[in-house]
Amino acid sequence: MPELPEVETIARGLAHAVTGRSIASVVIRLPKMAQAPPGVDFARALPGERIVGVGRRAKYVLVELASGRRLVTSLRMTGRLVVQRPGEPDFPGTHVVLHFTDGSRLSFADLRTFGRMRLVEPDDAWDKSLGPEPLSSGFTPEAFIGMLSGRTTRIKALLLDQQRIAGIGNIYACEALWKAGIKPGRPAMSLSKPAIRRLHHAIVDVLTRAIEMRGTSVDDYVDAEGLRGGFQSALAVYGKLGQPCERCGSPIVRTVIAQRGTWWCRTCQR
DNA sequence: CCGTTGCCCTGCCAGC
DNA sequence: TGCTGGCAGGGCAACG
């Protein structure tokens, strides 16, 4: 499911593929997929716009337009952004299509229709409720210690809270907690400072390595070029129920925290 | 403000 | 073989 490393990989691929193209027309087949702020007509606002770059914030793909506006896309679980050549048949489950002046197009497809695309004005603080990027200089061990202090919520739930840290999803929360040797159900405020520092390091390490390997493909995730990620071979706990922990040999267990499946080692995560 | 729960969706798969 | 129920999960609304 696209988390920070997958969205980063998708955005890099798209940047290569669509930067410089101009939008000729927009087709919206499922209106709820193309949300816009009130008063903005999504399909009518885009023709004439030129794409000047593609970036990422948290788990959102940002298509930057020459006017300063941007298309903010949340892929949720099954959303895909696919660049298609002229005449190529529609990708299955396509709900929004940006047609470019050169005949190619960018299709927003989503089997489960959870994804959303929004057109955002230059001055719109659309990401004001998102926490810091975990790979930015603002995410320091000290900042992380402050984030956890006094918080009774379980540490894994906090890692998934986008208002605290933006971009971590279920896979990398499980992996970072395993690497740091921390039990996912512990109240955030119960972690010692050395443990928080270990977790901080683990988050940065896991995300960085996952980006290097172009993300994790557990089910059907593929990047903008249709390629699978490589980090699934480096997973230590996610989805590995009953398999021996590679650190201590105990079987990996699965519990539920914050309505999410949680894989961890009862022996070496404390 | 804080923390938790439920809902949106469809494909897949275990179990009967 | 065919059905059913549970699971997958990001983001948002609602609630106490």
PDB file of C-alpha atoms (C1' of nucleotides) in Angstrom:
ATOM      1  CA  MET A   1       0.000   0.000   0.000  1.00  0.00           C
ATOM      2  CA  PRO A   2       1.688   3.162  -1.003  1.00  0.00           C
ATOM      3  CA  GLU A   3       3.446   4.674   1.996  1.00  0.00           C
ATOM      4  CA  LEU A   4       6.223   7.247   1.914  1.00  0.00           C
ATOM      5  CA  PRO A   5       8.816   5.146   0.005  1.00  0.00           C
ATOM      6  CA  GLU A   6       6.298   3.948  -2.580  1.00  0.00           C
ATOM      7  CA  VAL A   7       4.837   7.424  -3.133  1.00  0.00           C
ATOM      8  CA  GLU A   8       8.371   8.847  -3.408  1.00  0.00           C
ATOM      9  CA  THR A   9       9.181   6.247  -6.075  1.00  0.00           C
ATOM     10  CA  ILE A  10       5.964   6.968  -7.968  1.00  0.00           C
ATOM     11  CA  ALA A  11       6.564  10.731  -7.831  1.00  0.00           C
ATOM     12  CA  ARG A  12      10.124  10.392  -9.152  1.00  0.00           C
ATOM     13  CA  GLY A  13       8.943   8.249 -12.042  1.00  0.00           C
ATOM     14  CA  LEU A  14       6.121  10.624 -12.872  1.00  0.00           C
ATOM     15  CA  ALA A  15       8.408  13.638 -12.716  1.00  0.00           C
ATOM     16  CA  HIS A  16      10.480  12.021 -15.417  1.00  0.00           C
ATOM     17  CA  ALA A  17       7.419  11.084 -17.490  1.00  0.00           C
ATOM     18  CA  VAL A  18       5.122  14.128 -17.420  1.00  0.00           C
ATOM     19  CA  THR A  19       7.165  17.232 -16.569  1.00  0.00           C
ATOM     20  CA  GLY A  20       6.798  19.767 -19.372  1.00  0.00           C
ATOM     21  CA  ARG A  21       3.540  18.384 -20.720  1.00  0.00           C
ATOM     22  CA  SER A  22       0.512  20.640 -21.145  1.00  0.00           C
ATOM     23  CA  ILE A  23      -3.029  19.657 -20.254  1.00  0.00           C
ATOM     24  CA  ALA A  24      -5.510  19.804 -23.145  1.00  0.00           C
ATOM     25  CA  SER A  25      -8.593  18.398 -21.462  1.00  0.00           C
ATOM     26  CA  VAL A  26      -9.788  16.493 -18.424  1.00  0.00           C
ATOM     27  CA  VAL A  27     -12.315  13.681 -18.230  1.00  0.00           C
ATOM     28  CA  ILE A  28     -13.892  12.810 -14.890  1.00  0.00           C
ATOM     29  CA  ARG A  29     -15.811   9.537 -14.863  1.00  0.00           C
ATOM     30  CA  LEU A  30     -16.313   9.229 -11.123  1.00  0.00           C
ATOM     31  CA  PRO A  31     -16.836  12.700  -9.623  1.00  0.00           C
ATOM     32  CA  LYS A  32     -15.920  11.797  -6.053  1.00  0.00           C
ATOM     33  CA  MET A  33     -12.398  10.898  -7.214  1.00  0.00           C
ATOM     34  CA  ALA A  34     -11.757  14.494  -8.351  1.00  0.00           C
ATOM     35  CA  GLN A  35     -12.415  16.629  -5.323  1.00  0.00           C
ATOM     36  CA  ALA A  36     -11.842  20.348  -5.544  1.00  0.00           C
ATOM     37  CA  PRO A  37     -12.163  23.183  -3.056  1.00  0.00           C
ATOM     38  CA  PRO A  38     -15.590  24.854  -3.269  1.00  0.00           C
ATOM     39  CA  GLY A  39     -15.971  27.086  -6.294  1.00  0.00           C
ATOM     40  CA  VAL A  40     -13.242  25.477  -8.331  1.00  0.00           C
ATOM     41  CA  ASP A  41     -14.378  23.541 -11.350  1.00  0.00           C
ATOM     42  CA  PHE A  42     -11.812  20.806 -11.516  1.00  0.00           C
ATOM     43  CA  ALA A  43     -12.163  19.797 -15.150  1.00  0.00           C
ATOM     44  CA  ARG A  44     -12.502  23.343 -16.472  1.00  0.00           C
ATOM     45  CA  ALA A  45      -9.640  24.764 -14.445  1.00  0.00           C
ATOM     46  CA  LEU A  46      -6.915  22.527 -15.846  1.00  0.00           C
ATOM     47  CA  PRO A  47      -6.774  22.893 -19.647  1.00  0.00           C
ATOM     48  CA  GLY A  48      -3.901  25.204 -20.609  1.00  0.00           C
ATOM     49  CA  GLU A  49      -1.899  24.303 -17.516  1.00  0.00           C
ATOM     50  CA  ARG A  50       1.636  23.002 -17.926  1.00  0.00           C
ATOM     51  CA  ILE A  51       3.217  20.507 -15.529  1.00  0.00           C
ATOM     52  CA  VAL A  52       6.454  21.879 -14.117  1.00  0.00           C
ATOM     53  CA  GLY A  53       7.324  18.996 -11.769  1.00  0.00           C
ATOM     54  CA  VAL A  54       6.075  16.172  -9.604  1.00  0.00           C
ATOM     55  CA  GLY A  55       6.846  15.863  -5.904  1.00  0.00           C
ATOM     56  CA  ARG A  56       5.663  14.237  -2.719  1.00  0.00           C
ATOM     57  CA  ARG A  57       4.415  15.293   0.710  1.00  0.00           C
ATOM     58  CA  ALA A  58       3.643  12.523   3.205  1.00  0.00           C
ATOM     59  CA  LYS A  59       1.732   9.920   1.146  1.00  0.00           C
ATOM     60  CA  TYR A  60       0.463  12.462  -1.382  1.00  0.00           C
ATOM     61  CA  VAL A  61       1.707  12.829  -4.960  1.00  0.00           C
ATOM     62  CA  LEU A  62       1.991  16.519  -5.913  1.00  0.00           C
ATOM     63  CA  VAL A  63       1.703  17.445  -9.576  1.00  0.00           C
ATOM     64  CA  GLU A  64       3.050  20.998  -9.741  1.00  0.00           C
ATOM     65  CA  LEU A  65       1.496  23.312 -12.325  1.00  0.00           C
ATOM     66  CA  ALA A  66       2.973  26.400 -13.978  1.00  0.00           C
ATOM     67  CA  SER A  67       0.359  28.663 -12.369  1.00  0.00           C
ATOM     68  CA  GLY A  68       1.532  27.629  -8.905  1.00  0.00           C
ATOM     69  CA  ARG A  69      -1.492  25.478  -8.346  1.00  0.00           C
ATOM     70  CA  ARG A  70      -1.028  21.782  -7.759  1.00  0.00           C
ATOM     71  CA  LEU A  71      -2.862  18.522  -8.056  1.00  0.00           C
ATOM     72  CA  VAL A  72      -2.700  16.720  -4.732  1.00  0.00           C
ATOM     73  CA  THR A  73      -3.388  13.014  -5.089  1.00  0.00           C
ATOM     74  CA  SER A  74      -3.943  10.463  -2.357  1.00  0.00           C
ATOM     75  CA  LEU A  75      -3.593   6.912  -3.681  1.00  0.00           C
ATOM     76  CA  ARG A  76      -4.850   5.279  -0.481  1.00  0.00           C
ATOM     77  CA  MET A  77      -4.463   1.538  -1.023  1.00  0.00           C
ATOM     78  CA  THR A  78      -5.113   0.719  -4.648  1.00  0.00           C
ATOM     79  CA  GLY A  79      -4.818   4.042  -6.448  1.00  0.00           C
ATOM     80  CA  ARG A  80      -2.507   4.265  -9.450  1.00  0.00           C
ATOM     81  CA  LEU A  81      -1.228   7.056 -11.647  1.00  0.00           C
ATOM     82  CA  VAL A  82      -0.421   5.707 -15.094  1.00  0.00           C
ATOM     83  CA  VAL A  83       1.053   7.548 -18.072  1.00  0.00           C
ATOM     84  CA  GLN A  84      -0.413   6.239 -21.299  1.00  0.00           C
ATOM     85  CA  ARG A  85       0.599   6.654 -24.931  1.00  0.00           C
ATOM     86  CA  PRO A  86      -1.795   7.879 -27.615  1.00  0.00           C
ATOM     87  CA  GLY A  87      -4.172   5.105 -28.629  1.00  0.00           C
ATOM     88  CA  GLU A  88      -3.251   2.864 -25.724  1.00  0.00           C
ATOM     89  CA  PRO A  89      -6.391   1.330 -24.164  1.00  0.00           C
ATOM     90  CA  ASP A  90      -7.595   2.707 -20.851  1.00  0.00           C
ATOM     91  CA  PHE A  91      -6.070   1.236 -17.744  1.00  0.00           C
ATOM     92  CA  PRO A  92      -8.711  -0.819 -15.866  1.00  0.00           C
ATOM     93  CA  GLY A  93     -10.531   1.174 -13.195  1.00  0.00           C
ATOM     94  CA  THR A  94      -9.654   4.608 -14.608  1.00  0.00           C
ATOM     95  CA  HIS A  95     -11.747   7.370 -13.036  1.00  0.00           C
ATOM     96  CA  VAL A  96      -9.951  10.608 -13.976  1.00  0.00           C
ATOM     97  CA  VAL A  97      -7.925  11.272 -17.129  1.00  0.00           C
ATOM     98  CA  LEU A  98      -5.696  14.252 -17.904  1.00  0.00           C
ATOM     99  CA  HIS A  99      -5.220  14.443 -21.676  1.00  0.00           C
ATOM    100  CA  PHE A 100      -2.019  16.178 -22.766  1.00  0.00           C
ATOM    101  CA  THR A 101      -1.537  18.256 -25.892  1.00  0.00           C
ATOM    102  CA  ASP A 102       0.882  15.684 -27.324  1.00  0.00           C
ATOM    103  CA  GLY A 103      -1.807  12.975 -27.272  1.00  0.00           C
ATOM    104  CA  SER A 104      -0.506  11.113 -24.225  1.00  0.00           C
ATOM    105  CA  ARG A 105      -2.443  11.109 -20.959  1.00  0.00           C
ATOM    106  CA  LEU A 106      -2.187  10.613 -17.222  1.00  0.00           C
ATOM    107  CA  SER A 107      -4.815   8.214 -15.857  1.00  0.00           C
ATOM    108  CA  PHE A 108      -5.871   8.067 -12.232  1.00  0.00           C
ATOM    109  CA  ALA A 109      -7.181   4.550 -11.614  1.00  0.00           C
ATOM    110  CA  ASP A 110      -8.385   2.983  -8.404  1.00  0.00           C
ATOM    111  CA  LEU A 111     -10.177  -0.335  -8.085  1.00  0.00           C
ATOM    112  CA  ARG A 112     -11.551   0.472  -4.684  1.00  0.00           C
ATOM    113  CA  THR A 113     -12.217   4.156  -5.369  1.00  0.00           C
ATOM    114  CA  PHE A 114     -10.679   5.235  -2.050  1.00  0.00           C
ATOM    115  CA  GLY A 115      -8.171   7.548  -3.730  1.00  0.00           C
ATOM    116  CA  ARG A 116      -8.740  11.279  -4.181  1.00  0.00           C
ATOM    117  CA  MET A 117      -7.353  13.982  -6.446  1.00  0.00           C
ATOM    118  CA  ARG A 118      -7.645  17.624  -5.437  1.00  0.00           C
ATOM    119  CA  LEU A 119      -6.777  20.859  -7.179  1.00  0.00           C
ATOM    120  CA  VAL A 120      -5.141  23.189  -4.681  1.00  0.00           C
ATOM    121  CA  GLU A 121      -4.559  26.929  -5.052  1.00  0.00           C
ATOM    122  CA  PRO A 122      -1.021  28.305  -4.459  1.00  0.00           C
ATOM    123  CA  ASP A 123      -1.893  29.871  -1.103  1.00  0.00           C
ATOM    124  CA  ASP A 124      -3.842  26.877   0.186  1.00  0.00           C
ATOM    125  CA  ALA A 125      -2.314  25.421   3.368  1.00  0.00           C
ATOM    126  CA  TRP A 126      -3.703  22.035   2.410  1.00  0.00           C
ATOM    127  CA  ASP A 127      -1.075  20.168   4.463  1.00  0.00           C
ATOM    128  CA  LYS A 128      -1.377  22.198   7.661  1.00  0.00           C
ATOM    129  CA  SER A 129      -2.525  19.192   9.666  1.00  0.00           C
ATOM    130  CA  LEU A 130       0.357  16.984   8.526  1.00  0.00           C
ATOM    131  CA  GLY A 131       3.342  16.414  10.771  1.00  0.00           C
ATOM    132  CA  PRO A 132       6.990  16.709   9.697  1.00  0.00           C
ATOM    133  CA  GLU A 133       8.555  14.588   7.008  1.00  0.00           C
ATOM    134  CA  PRO A 134      10.515  11.824   8.757  1.00  0.00           C
ATOM    135  CA  LEU A 135      13.421  12.224   6.326  1.00  0.00           C
ATOM    136  CA  SER A 136      13.617  16.003   6.722  1.00  0.00           C
ATOM    137  CA  SER A 137      16.053  17.898   8.920  1.00  0.00           C
ATOM    138  CA  GLY A 138      13.141  18.920  11.147  1.00  0.00           C
ATOM    139  CA  PHE A 139      12.622  15.372  12.338  1.00  0.00           C
ATOM    140  CA  THR A 140      15.343  15.210  14.969  1.00  0.00           C
ATOM    141  CA  PRO A 141      15.612  12.760  17.869  1.00  0.00           C
ATOM    142  CA  GLU A 142      14.853  15.663  20.205  1.00  0.00           C
ATOM    143  CA  ALA A 143      11.747  16.606  18.240  1.00  0.00           C
ATOM    144  CA  PHE A 144      10.657  12.966  18.382  1.00  0.00           C
ATOM    145  CA  ILE A 145      11.202  12.838  22.155  1.00  0.00           C
ATOM    146  CA  GLY A 146       9.002  15.907  22.495  1.00  0.00           C
ATOM    147  CA  MET A 147       6.369  14.349  20.272  1.00  0.00           C
ATOM    148  CA  LEU A 148       6.056  11.311  22.538  1.00  0.00           C
ATOM    149  CA  SER A 149       6.160  13.022  25.879  1.00  0.00           C
ATOM    150  CA  GLY A 150       2.960  12.732  27.876  1.00  0.00           C
ATOM    151  CA  ARG A 151       1.242  10.698  25.167  1.00  0.00           C
ATOM    152  CA  THR A 152      -0.706   7.743  26.450  1.00  0.00           C
ATOM    153  CA  THR A 153      -1.504   6.350  23.018  1.00  0.00           C
ATOM    154  CA  ARG A 154       0.292   3.218  21.909  1.00  0.00           C
ATOM    155  CA  ILE A 155       3.532   3.886  20.098  1.00  0.00           C
ATOM    156  CA  LYS A 156       2.431   2.143  16.928  1.00  0.00           C
ATOM    157  CA  ALA A 157      -0.779   4.186  16.728  1.00  0.00           C
ATOM    158  CA  LEU A 158       1.322   7.320  17.128  1.00  0.00           C
ATOM    159  CA  LEU A 159       3.619   6.297  14.267  1.00  0.00           C
ATOM    160  CA  LEU A 160       0.546   5.915  12.045  1.00  0.00           C
ATOM    161  CA  ASP A 161      -0.843   9.326  13.059  1.00  0.00           C
ATOM    162  CA  GLN A 162      -0.102  11.605  10.088  1.00  0.00           C
ATOM    163  CA  GLN A 163      -0.533  14.699  12.261  1.00  0.00           C
ATOM    164  CA  ARG A 164       2.521  13.607  14.293  1.00  0.00           C
ATOM    165  CA  ILE A 165       4.823  12.215  11.606  1.00  0.00           C
ATOM    166  CA  ALA A 166       3.719  12.198   7.987  1.00  0.00           C
ATOM    167  CA  GLY A 167       4.240   9.287   5.636  1.00  0.00           C
ATOM    168  CA  ILE A 168       4.571   6.179   7.785  1.00  0.00           C
ATOM    169  CA  GLY A 169       2.002   3.442   7.180  1.00  0.00           C
ATOM    170  CA  ASN A 170       1.446  -0.013   8.555  1.00  0.00           C
ATOM    171  CA  ILE A 171       4.361  -1.768   6.885  1.00  0.00           C
ATOM    172  CA  TYR A 172       7.078   0.654   7.959  1.00  0.00           C
ATOM    173  CA  ALA A 173       5.606   1.165  11.432  1.00  0.00           C
ATOM    174  CA  CYS A 174       5.901  -2.579  12.042  1.00  0.00           C
ATOM    175  CA  GLU A 175       9.387  -2.761  10.549  1.00  0.00           C
ATOM    176  CA  ALA A 176      10.765   0.250  12.436  1.00  0.00           C
ATOM    177  CA  LEU A 177       9.423  -1.020  15.781  1.00  0.00           C
ATOM    178  CA  TRP A 178      11.008  -4.416  15.164  1.00  0.00           C
ATOM    179  CA  LYS A 179      14.345  -2.880  14.230  1.00  0.00           C
ATOM    180  CA  ALA A 180      14.305  -0.732  17.363  1.00  0.00           C
ATOM    181  CA  GLY A 181      13.278  -3.700  19.548  1.00  0.00           C
ATOM    182  CA  ILE A 182      10.171  -1.935  20.849  1.00  0.00           C
ATOM    183  CA  LYS A 183       6.804  -3.554  21.588  1.00  0.00           C
ATOM    184  CA  PRO A 184       4.139  -1.900  19.388  1.00  0.00           C
ATOM    185  CA  GLY A 185       1.543  -1.763  22.176  1.00  0.00           C
ATOM    186  CA  ARG A 186       3.622   0.254  24.628  1.00  0.00           C
ATOM    187  CA  PRO A 187       2.261   3.671  25.617  1.00  0.00           C
ATOM    188  CA  ALA A 188       4.336   6.261  23.789  1.00  0.00           C
ATOM    189  CA  MET A 189       5.218   8.058  27.024  1.00  0.00           C
ATOM    190  CA  SER A 190       6.655   4.866  28.539  1.00  0.00           C
ATOM    191  CA  LEU A 191       9.603   4.764  26.129  1.00  0.00           C
ATOM    192  CA  SER A 192      12.991   5.722  27.549  1.00  0.00           C
ATOM    193  CA  LYS A 193      15.015   8.362  25.768  1.00  0.00           C
ATOM    194  CA  PRO A 194      17.498   5.763  24.451  1.00  0.00           C
ATOM    195  CA  ALA A 195      14.563   3.723  23.142  1.00  0.00           C
ATOM    196  CA  ILE A 196      13.096   6.777  21.405  1.00  0.00           C
ATOM    197  CA  ARG A 197      16.475   7.485  19.845  1.00  0.00           C
ATOM    198  CA  ARG A 198      16.688   3.882  18.637  1.00  0.00           C
ATOM    199  CA  LEU A 199      13.218   4.178  17.135  1.00  0.00           C
ATOM    200  CA  HIS A 200      14.063   7.477  15.475  1.00  0.00           C
ATOM    201  CA  HIS A 201      17.116   5.895  13.895  1.00  0.00           C
ATOM    202  CA  ALA A 202      15.103   2.839  12.844  1.00  0.00           C
ATOM    203  CA  ILE A 203      12.421   4.971  11.149  1.00  0.00           C
ATOM    204  CA  VAL A 204      14.985   6.911   9.148  1.00  0.00           C
ATOM    205  CA  ASP A 205      16.935   3.765   8.267  1.00  0.00           C
ATOM    206  CA  VAL A 206      13.928   1.693   7.189  1.00  0.00           C
ATOM    207  CA  LEU A 207      12.426   4.487   5.064  1.00  0.00           C
ATOM    208  CA  THR A 208      15.753   5.326   3.457  1.00  0.00           C
ATOM    209  CA  ARG A 209      16.504   1.719   2.543  1.00  0.00           C
ATOM    210  CA  ALA A 210      12.948   1.220   1.247  1.00  0.00           C
ATOM    211  CA  ILE A 211      13.278   4.235  -1.067  1.00  0.00           C
ATOM    212  CA  GLU A 212      16.604   2.861  -2.329  1.00  0.00           C
ATOM    213  CA  MET A 213      14.789  -0.376  -3.161  1.00  0.00           C
ATOM    214  CA  ARG A 214      11.876   1.474  -4.790  1.00  0.00           C
ATOM    215  CA  GLY A 215       9.325   0.504  -2.154  1.00  0.00           C
ATOM    216  CA  THR A 216       7.601  -2.671  -1.004  1.00  0.00           C
ATOM    217  CA  SER A 217       5.303  -4.787  -3.170  1.00  0.00           C
ATOM    218  CA  VAL A 218       3.358  -7.134  -0.914  1.00  0.00           C
ATOM    219  CA  ASP A 219       0.296  -7.330  -3.125  1.00  0.00           C
ATOM    220  CA  ASP A 220      -0.052  -5.313  -6.262  1.00  0.00           C
ATOM    221  CA  TYR A 221       1.878  -2.097  -5.713  1.00  0.00           C
ATOM    222  CA  VAL A 222       3.799  -0.950  -8.772  1.00  0.00           C
ATOM    223  CA  ASP A 223       5.442   2.398  -9.461  1.00  0.00           C
ATOM    224  CA  ALA A 224       4.702   4.885 -12.239  1.00  0.00           C
ATOM    225  CA  GLU A 225       6.557   2.692 -14.740  1.00  0.00           C
ATOM    226  CA  GLY A 226       4.635  -0.423 -13.695  1.00  0.00           C
ATOM    227  CA  LEU A 227       7.643  -1.900 -11.859  1.00  0.00           C
ATOM    228  CA  ARG A 228       7.405  -3.721  -8.533  1.00  0.00           C
ATOM    229  CA  GLY A 229       9.405  -2.596  -5.520  1.00  0.00           C
ATOM    230  CA  GLY A 230      12.213  -4.578  -3.963  1.00  0.00           C
ATOM    231  CA  PHE A 231      11.917  -3.999  -0.221  1.00  0.00           C
ATOM    232  CA  GLN A 232       9.583  -6.993   0.368  1.00  0.00           C
ATOM    233  CA  SER A 233      12.714  -9.144   0.423  1.00  0.00           C
ATOM    234  CA  ALA A 234      14.053  -7.045   3.312  1.00  0.00           C
ATOM    235  CA  LEU A 235      10.925  -7.205   5.492  1.00  0.00           C
ATOM    236  CA  ALA A 236      11.588  -8.620   8.957  1.00  0.00           C
ATOM    237  CA  VAL A 237       8.074  -8.929  10.418  1.00  0.00           C
ATOM    238  CA  TYR A 238       5.315  -7.506   8.211  1.00  0.00           C
ATOM    239  CA  GLY A 239       3.044 -10.362   7.082  1.00  0.00           C
ATOM    240  CA  LYS A 240       5.400 -12.978   8.551  1.00  0.00           C
ATOM    241  CA  LEU A 241       3.071 -14.676  11.025  1.00  0.00           C
ATOM    242  CA  GLY A 242       4.678 -17.786  12.531  1.00  0.00           C
ATOM    243  CA  GLN A 243       8.008 -17.332  10.814  1.00  0.00           C
ATOM    244  CA  PRO A 244      11.114 -17.237  13.006  1.00  0.00           C
ATOM    245  CA  CYS A 245      12.348 -13.811  14.060  1.00  0.00           C
ATOM    246  CA  GLU A 246      15.623 -13.261  12.263  1.00  0.00           C
ATOM    247  CA  ARG A 247      17.100 -11.754  15.434  1.00  0.00           C
ATOM    248  CA  CYS A 248      16.063 -14.288  18.098  1.00  0.00           C
ATOM    249  CA  GLY A 249      14.264 -17.147  16.360  1.00  0.00           C
ATOM    250  CA  SER A 250      10.932 -16.766  18.173  1.00  0.00           C
ATOM    251  CA  PRO A 251       7.849 -17.028  15.954  1.00  0.00           C
ATOM    252  CA  ILE A 252       6.457 -13.717  14.737  1.00  0.00           C
ATOM    253  CA  VAL A 253       2.992 -13.020  16.158  1.00  0.00           C
ATOM    254  CA  ARG A 254       0.105 -10.938  14.837  1.00  0.00           C
ATOM    255  CA  THR A 255      -2.067  -8.725  17.027  1.00  0.00           C
ATOM    256  CA  VAL A 256      -4.337  -5.794  16.241  1.00  0.00           C
ATOM    257  CA  ILE A 257      -3.441  -2.237  17.214  1.00  0.00           C
ATOM    258  CA  ALA A 258      -5.407   0.794  16.034  1.00  0.00           C
ATOM    259  CA  GLN A 259      -7.507  -1.473  13.798  1.00  0.00           C
ATOM    260  CA  ARG A 260      -4.391  -2.570  11.942  1.00  0.00           C
ATOM    261  CA  GLY A 261      -2.736  -5.940  11.738  1.00  0.00           C
ATOM    262  CA  THR A 262       0.495  -5.723  13.709  1.00  0.00           C
ATOM    263  CA  TRP A 263       3.349  -8.199  13.286  1.00  0.00           C
ATOM    264  CA  TRP A 264       6.065  -8.324  15.920  1.00  0.00           C
ATOM    265  CA  CYS A 265       8.335 -10.520  18.030  1.00  0.00           C
ATOM    266  CA  ARG A 266       7.211 -11.144  21.619  1.00  0.00           C
ATOM    267  CA  THR A 267      10.734 -12.042  22.673  1.00  0.00           C
ATOM    268  CA  CYS A 268      12.947  -9.262  21.393  1.00  0.00           C
ATOM    269  CA  GLN A 269      10.476  -6.359  21.205  1.00  0.00           C
ATOM    270  CA  ARG A 270      10.009  -5.017  24.727  1.00  0.00           C
TER     271      ARG A 270
ATOM    272  C1'  DC B   1      -7.275  18.773  22.923  1.00  0.00           C
ATOM    273  C1'  DC B   2      -6.887  13.700  23.186  1.00  0.00           C
ATOM    274  C1'  DG B   3      -7.761   9.112  21.966  1.00  0.00           C
ATOM    275  C1'  DT B   4     -10.708   5.768  19.860  1.00  0.00           C
ATOM    276  C1'  DT B   5     -14.077   3.863  16.645  1.00  0.00           C
ATOM    277  C1'  DG B   6     -16.548   3.378  12.342  1.00  0.00           C
ATOM    278  C1'  DC B   7     -16.934   3.998   7.530  1.00  0.00           C
ATOM    279  C1'  DC B   8     -15.715   3.948   2.829  1.00  0.00           C
ATOM    280  C1'  DC B   9     -14.635  -0.015  -1.134  1.00  0.00           C
ATOM    281  C1'  DT B  10     -13.539  -4.478  -3.775  1.00  0.00           C
ATOM    282  C1'  DG B  11     -10.700  -8.613  -4.419  1.00  0.00           C
ATOM    283  C1'  DC B  12      -9.086 -12.492  -2.338  1.00  0.00           C
ATOM    284  C1'  DC B  13      -9.055 -16.546   0.393  1.00  0.00           C
ATOM    285  C1'  DA B  14     -10.057 -19.737   4.287  1.00  0.00           C
ATOM    286  C1'  DG B  15     -13.667 -22.372   5.919  1.00  0.00           C
ATOM    287  C1'  DC B  16     -17.922 -24.769   5.543  1.00  0.00           C
TER     288       DC B  16
ATOM    289  C1'  DT C   1     -18.552 -26.220  -6.372  1.00  0.00           C
ATOM    290  C1'  DG C   2     -20.427 -22.232  -4.460  1.00  0.00           C
ATOM    291  C1'  DC C   3     -21.300 -19.272  -0.877  1.00  0.00           C
ATOM    292  C1'  DT C   4     -20.038 -16.437   3.293  1.00  0.00           C
ATOM    293  C1'  DG C   5     -17.379 -13.794   6.301  1.00  0.00           C
ATOM    294  C1'  DG C   6     -13.176 -11.729   7.410  1.00  0.00           C
ATOM    295  C1'  DC C   7      -9.272  -9.167   6.068  1.00  0.00           C
ATOM    296  C1'  DA C   8      -6.463  -5.731   3.652  1.00  0.00           C
ATOM    297  C1'  DG C   9      -5.854  -0.244   5.112  1.00  0.00           C
ATOM    298  C1'  DG C  10      -5.387   5.608   4.613  1.00  0.00           C
ATOM    299  C1'  DG C  11      -7.916   9.380   5.771  1.00  0.00           C
ATOM    300  C1'  DC C  12     -11.695  11.550   7.662  1.00  0.00           C
ATOM    301  C1'  DA C  13     -15.860  12.294  10.583  1.00  0.00           C
ATOM    302  C1'  DA C  14     -17.898  11.594  14.813  1.00  0.00           C
ATOM    303  C1'  DC C  15     -17.972  10.709  19.625  1.00  0.00           C
ATOM    304  C1'  DG C  16     -16.951  10.641  24.697  1.00  0.00           C
TER     305       DG C  16
END
